[in-house]
Amino acid sequence: MKFGKSLRNEIAKALSAWENEFISYKELKKQLNLIAQQAAGERIGFITLLDSELEKVNKFFIEKEEEYIIRGKELKERVANLESIGDRTQVKLDILEFHREMVLLLQYSVLNFAGLLKIVKKHNKKTGISISLAFMPMVLQQPFFITDLICKLLKECEVMLNQLFL
């Protein structure tokens, strides 16, 4: 199965609300095909689109991280101030949903990285000009690729759930 179709299938399954936040692999591929057919000036258009897609992915990822930090703090407060069994059950469900959303954000990160890697490899193959050495090390330093904070929040969720199930 082609990566673009695979990406669309993954999005449709679990991340449909985020569909427009992924890299536009199809648009990047179209721009890449223009490079192969026309002059080198189209290469600048591809690089510009690639940079803007990277910026879009980072912006979305950072917004979600900030949202999750706030939600994590709110959930900790709710756990600390539990009053009844009903509250306890609802907090467990809310923590599980929060955990699920963060796992989806990790999948978002992986899918976008894979898409960027594939489109850069396609560029190298079609044009004979390697942009991997310049582009990929920069990608590895982007916020969407550095998932330490999300992993920390996931562990905090697991600690809260352990407290509630004891």
PDB file of C-alpha atoms in Angstrom:
ATOM      1  CA  MET A   1       0.000   0.000   0.000  1.00  0.00           C
ATOM      2  CA  LYS A   2       1.258   3.471  -0.851  1.00  0.00           C
ATOM      3  CA  PHE A   3       2.295   5.696   2.060  1.00  0.00           C
ATOM      4  CA  GLY A   4      -0.213   8.442   1.229  1.00  0.00           C
ATOM      5  CA  LYS A   5      -3.108   5.973   1.269  1.00  0.00           C
ATOM      6  CA  SER A   6      -1.762   4.325   4.410  1.00  0.00           C
ATOM      7  CA  LEU A   7      -1.540   7.734   6.082  1.00  0.00           C
ATOM      8  CA  ARG A   8      -5.127   8.546   5.093  1.00  0.00           C
ATOM      9  CA  ASN A   9      -6.334   5.181   6.467  1.00  0.00           C
ATOM     10  CA  GLU A  10      -4.606   5.770   9.811  1.00  0.00           C
ATOM     11  CA  ILE A  11      -6.064   9.244  10.048  1.00  0.00           C
ATOM     12  CA  ALA A  12      -9.539   8.020   9.218  1.00  0.00           C
ATOM     13  CA  LYS A  13      -9.362   5.346  11.917  1.00  0.00           C
ATOM     14  CA  ALA A  14      -8.406   7.384  14.935  1.00  0.00           C
ATOM     15  CA  LEU A  15      -7.395  10.914  14.118  1.00  0.00           C
ATOM     16  CA  SER A  16     -10.086  12.273  11.809  1.00  0.00           C
ATOM     17  CA  ALA A  17     -10.386  15.500  13.820  1.00  0.00           C
ATOM     18  CA  TRP A  18      -6.690  16.119  13.148  1.00  0.00           C
ATOM     19  CA  GLU A  19      -6.759  15.246   9.442  1.00  0.00           C
ATOM     20  CA  ASN A  20      -5.766  18.722   8.249  1.00  0.00           C
ATOM     21  CA  GLU A  21      -2.926  18.916  10.763  1.00  0.00           C
ATOM     22  CA  PHE A  22      -0.771  16.228   9.134  1.00  0.00           C
ATOM     23  CA  ILE A  23       1.799  16.991   6.467  1.00  0.00           C
ATOM     24  CA  SER A  24       0.172  17.326   3.072  1.00  0.00           C
ATOM     25  CA  TYR A  25       2.005  14.367   1.616  1.00  0.00           C
ATOM     26  CA  LYS A  26      -0.088  14.455  -1.556  1.00  0.00           C
ATOM     27  CA  GLU A  27       0.697  18.147  -2.162  1.00  0.00           C
ATOM     28  CA  LEU A  28       4.385  17.587  -1.509  1.00  0.00           C
ATOM     29  CA  LYS A  29       4.356  14.704  -3.964  1.00  0.00           C
ATOM     30  CA  LYS A  30       2.655  16.898  -6.608  1.00  0.00           C
ATOM     31  CA  GLN A  31       5.262  19.615  -6.089  1.00  0.00           C
ATOM     32  CA  LEU A  32       7.997  17.003  -6.376  1.00  0.00           C
ATOM     33  CA  ASN A  33       6.584  15.791  -9.689  1.00  0.00           C
ATOM     34  CA  LEU A  34       6.728  19.372 -10.984  1.00  0.00           C
ATOM     35  CA  ILE A  35      10.448  19.444 -10.192  1.00  0.00           C
ATOM     36  CA  ALA A  36      11.029  16.332 -12.269  1.00  0.00           C
ATOM     37  CA  GLN A  37       9.125  17.822 -15.217  1.00  0.00           C
ATOM     38  CA  GLN A  38      10.355  21.404 -15.125  1.00  0.00           C
ATOM     39  CA  ALA A  39      13.314  23.586 -14.287  1.00  0.00           C
ATOM     40  CA  ALA A  40      15.251  23.767 -11.030  1.00  0.00           C
ATOM     41  CA  GLY A  41      13.192  26.794  -9.916  1.00  0.00           C
ATOM     42  CA  GLU A  42      10.440  24.398  -8.885  1.00  0.00           C
ATOM     43  CA  ARG A  43      12.827  22.940  -6.311  1.00  0.00           C
ATOM     44  CA  ILE A  44      12.492  26.145  -4.303  1.00  0.00           C
ATOM     45  CA  GLY A  45       8.710  25.711  -4.310  1.00  0.00           C
ATOM     46  CA  PHE A  46       9.094  22.187  -2.974  1.00  0.00           C
ATOM     47  CA  ILE A  47      11.475  23.272  -0.197  1.00  0.00           C
ATOM     48  CA  THR A  48       9.158  26.164   0.719  1.00  0.00           C
ATOM     49  CA  LEU A  49       6.168  23.816   0.909  1.00  0.00           C
ATOM     50  CA  LEU A  50       8.197  21.310   2.909  1.00  0.00           C
ATOM     51  CA  ASP A  51       9.187  24.024   5.401  1.00  0.00           C
ATOM     52  CA  SER A  52       5.607  25.282   5.733  1.00  0.00           C
ATOM     53  CA  GLU A  53       4.321  21.741   6.325  1.00  0.00           C
ATOM     54  CA  LEU A  54       6.961  21.218   8.996  1.00  0.00           C
ATOM     55  CA  GLU A  55       5.925  24.481  10.630  1.00  0.00           C
ATOM     56  CA  LYS A  56       2.240  23.433  10.538  1.00  0.00           C
ATOM     57  CA  VAL A  57       3.011  20.100  12.211  1.00  0.00           C
ATOM     58  CA  ASN A  58       5.129  21.771  14.907  1.00  0.00           C
ATOM     59  CA  LYS A  59       2.486  24.405  15.628  1.00  0.00           C
ATOM     60  CA  PHE A  60      -0.227  21.778  16.098  1.00  0.00           C
ATOM     61  CA  PHE A  61       2.017  19.563  18.229  1.00  0.00           C
ATOM     62  CA  ILE A  62       3.020  22.439  20.513  1.00  0.00           C
ATOM     63  CA  GLU A  63      -0.617  23.526  20.923  1.00  0.00           C
ATOM     64  CA  LYS A  64      -1.571  19.974  21.916  1.00  0.00           C
ATOM     65  CA  GLU A  65       1.353  19.742  24.349  1.00  0.00           C
ATOM     66  CA  GLU A  66       0.279  22.970  26.032  1.00  0.00           C
ATOM     67  CA  GLU A  67      -3.322  21.756  26.211  1.00  0.00           C
ATOM     68  CA  TYR A  68      -2.199  18.444  27.715  1.00  0.00           C
ATOM     69  CA  ILE A  69      -0.057  20.127  30.364  1.00  0.00           C
ATOM     70  CA  ILE A  70      -3.094  22.077  31.554  1.00  0.00           C
ATOM     71  CA  ARG A  71      -5.371  19.043  31.428  1.00  0.00           C
ATOM     72  CA  GLY A  72      -2.817  16.960  33.319  1.00  0.00           C
ATOM     73  CA  LYS A  73      -2.689  19.521  36.134  1.00  0.00           C
ATOM     74  CA  GLU A  74      -6.493  19.656  36.277  1.00  0.00           C
ATOM     75  CA  LEU A  75      -6.696  15.870  36.508  1.00  0.00           C
ATOM     76  CA  LYS A  76      -4.112  15.807  39.322  1.00  0.00           C
ATOM     77  CA  GLU A  77      -6.215  18.305  41.243  1.00  0.00           C
ATOM     78  CA  ARG A  78      -9.342  16.238  40.693  1.00  0.00           C
ATOM     79  CA  VAL A  79      -7.566  13.103  41.924  1.00  0.00           C
ATOM     80  CA  ALA A  80      -6.379  14.976  45.035  1.00  0.00           C
ATOM     81  CA  ASN A  81      -9.899  16.260  45.785  1.00  0.00           C
ATOM     82  CA  LEU A  82     -12.023  13.146  45.193  1.00  0.00           C
ATOM     83  CA  GLU A  83     -15.187  12.998  47.275  1.00  0.00           C
ATOM     84  CA  SER A  84     -17.318  10.069  46.149  1.00  0.00           C
ATOM     85  CA  ILE A  85     -17.172   6.738  44.331  1.00  0.00           C
ATOM     86  CA  GLY A  86     -18.998   8.313  41.367  1.00  0.00           C
ATOM     87  CA  ASP A  87     -16.374  11.029  41.144  1.00  0.00           C
ATOM     88  CA  ARG A  88     -13.664   8.378  41.312  1.00  0.00           C
ATOM     89  CA  THR A  89     -15.146   6.454  38.373  1.00  0.00           C
ATOM     90  CA  GLN A  90     -15.502   9.589  36.251  1.00  0.00           C
ATOM     91  CA  VAL A  91     -11.935  10.678  36.998  1.00  0.00           C
ATOM     92  CA  LYS A  92     -10.654   7.237  35.969  1.00  0.00           C
ATOM     93  CA  LEU A  93     -12.525   7.499  32.683  1.00  0.00           C
ATOM     94  CA  ASP A  94     -11.233  11.032  32.097  1.00  0.00           C
ATOM     95  CA  ILE A  95      -7.645   9.942  32.784  1.00  0.00           C
ATOM     96  CA  LEU A  96      -7.998   6.996  30.397  1.00  0.00           C
ATOM     97  CA  GLU A  97      -9.355   9.299  27.667  1.00  0.00           C
ATOM     98  CA  PHE A  98      -6.528  11.759  28.300  1.00  0.00           C
ATOM     99  CA  HIS A  99      -3.991   8.927  28.077  1.00  0.00           C
ATOM    100  CA  ARG A 100      -5.544   7.740  24.784  1.00  0.00           C
ATOM    101  CA  GLU A 101      -5.311  11.225  23.267  1.00  0.00           C
ATOM    102  CA  MET A 102      -1.646  11.522  24.187  1.00  0.00           C
ATOM    103  CA  VAL A 103      -0.891   8.126  22.637  1.00  0.00           C
ATOM    104  CA  LEU A 104      -2.605   9.386  19.473  1.00  0.00           C
ATOM    105  CA  LEU A 105      -0.362  12.461  19.554  1.00  0.00           C
ATOM    106  CA  LEU A 106       2.658  10.155  19.661  1.00  0.00           C
ATOM    107  CA  GLN A 107       1.259   8.347  16.602  1.00  0.00           C
ATOM    108  CA  TYR A 108       0.791  11.747  14.966  1.00  0.00           C
ATOM    109  CA  SER A 109       4.483  12.442  15.547  1.00  0.00           C
ATOM    110  CA  VAL A 110       5.583   9.097  14.106  1.00  0.00           C
ATOM    111  CA  LEU A 111       3.341   9.337  11.027  1.00  0.00           C
ATOM    112  CA  ASN A 112       4.531  12.845  10.197  1.00  0.00           C
ATOM    113  CA  PHE A 113       8.169  11.886  10.649  1.00  0.00           C
ATOM    114  CA  ALA A 114       7.688   8.876   8.370  1.00  0.00           C
ATOM    115  CA  GLY A 115       6.006  11.083   5.767  1.00  0.00           C
ATOM    116  CA  LEU A 116       8.808  13.625   5.857  1.00  0.00           C
ATOM    117  CA  LEU A 117      11.424  10.911   5.591  1.00  0.00           C
ATOM    118  CA  LYS A 118       9.677   9.318   2.619  1.00  0.00           C
ATOM    119  CA  ILE A 119       9.130  12.573   0.728  1.00  0.00           C
ATOM    120  CA  VAL A 120      12.778  13.588   1.226  1.00  0.00           C
ATOM    121  CA  LYS A 121      13.899  10.184  -0.083  1.00  0.00           C
ATOM    122  CA  LYS A 122      11.592  10.628  -3.100  1.00  0.00           C
ATOM    123  CA  HIS A 123      13.090  14.071  -3.695  1.00  0.00           C
ATOM    124  CA  ASN A 124      16.614  12.668  -3.596  1.00  0.00           C
ATOM    125  CA  LYS A 125      15.698   9.892  -6.015  1.00  0.00           C
ATOM    126  CA  LYS A 126      13.760  12.041  -8.518  1.00  0.00           C
ATOM    127  CA  THR A 127      16.109  15.014  -8.630  1.00  0.00           C
ATOM    128  CA  GLY A 128      19.444  13.363  -7.942  1.00  0.00           C
ATOM    129  CA  ILE A 129      20.048  16.114  -5.382  1.00  0.00           C
ATOM    130  CA  SER A 130      20.229  14.982  -1.774  1.00  0.00           C
ATOM    131  CA  ILE A 131      18.566  17.253   0.751  1.00  0.00           C
ATOM    132  CA  SER A 132      18.652  14.561   3.465  1.00  0.00           C
ATOM    133  CA  LEU A 133      21.885  15.718   5.063  1.00  0.00           C
ATOM    134  CA  ALA A 134      20.611  19.267   5.437  1.00  0.00           C
ATOM    135  CA  PHE A 135      16.954  18.583   6.214  1.00  0.00           C
ATOM    136  CA  MET A 136      16.707  15.430   8.335  1.00  0.00           C
ATOM    137  CA  PRO A 137      19.050  16.468  11.191  1.00  0.00           C
ATOM    138  CA  MET A 138      16.954  19.639  11.490  1.00  0.00           C
ATOM    139  CA  VAL A 139      13.757  17.530  11.631  1.00  0.00           C
ATOM    140  CA  LEU A 140      15.197  15.491  14.511  1.00  0.00           C
ATOM    141  CA  GLN A 141      15.385  18.695  16.561  1.00  0.00           C
ATOM    142  CA  GLN A 142      11.812  19.821  15.867  1.00  0.00           C
ATOM    143  CA  PRO A 143       9.225  19.965  18.674  1.00  0.00           C
ATOM    144  CA  PHE A 144       6.963  17.358  17.040  1.00  0.00           C
ATOM    145  CA  PHE A 145       9.836  14.860  17.064  1.00  0.00           C
ATOM    146  CA  ILE A 146      10.868  15.482  20.679  1.00  0.00           C
ATOM    147  CA  THR A 147       8.185  13.677  22.637  1.00  0.00           C
ATOM    148  CA  ASP A 148       9.780  13.633  26.096  1.00  0.00           C
ATOM    149  CA  LEU A 149       7.084  15.842  27.621  1.00  0.00           C
ATOM    150  CA  ILE A 150       4.244  13.690  26.279  1.00  0.00           C
ATOM    151  CA  CYS A 151       5.973  10.559  27.587  1.00  0.00           C
ATOM    152  CA  LYS A 152       6.312  12.211  31.002  1.00  0.00           C
ATOM    153  CA  LEU A 153       2.613  13.100  30.994  1.00  0.00           C
ATOM    154  CA  LEU A 154       1.731   9.533  30.030  1.00  0.00           C
ATOM    155  CA  LYS A 155       3.701   8.219  33.013  1.00  0.00           C
ATOM    156  CA  GLU A 156       1.938  10.700  35.291  1.00  0.00           C
ATOM    157  CA  CYS A 157      -1.416   9.391  34.028  1.00  0.00           C
ATOM    158  CA  GLU A 158      -0.346   5.860  34.797  1.00  0.00           C
ATOM    159  CA  VAL A 159       0.677   6.891  38.332  1.00  0.00           C
ATOM    160  CA  MET A 160      -2.722   8.561  38.872  1.00  0.00           C
ATOM    161  CA  LEU A 161      -4.530   5.473  37.610  1.00  0.00           C
ATOM    162  CA  ASN A 162      -2.479   3.254  39.929  1.00  0.00           C
ATOM    163  CA  GLN A 163      -3.475   5.488  42.855  1.00  0.00           C
ATOM    164  CA  LEU A 164      -7.148   5.273  41.923  1.00  0.00           C
ATOM    165  CA  PHE A 165      -7.197   1.513  41.420  1.00  0.00           C
ATOM    166  CA  LEU A 166      -5.541   0.720  44.763  1.00  0.00           C
TER     167      LEU A 166
END
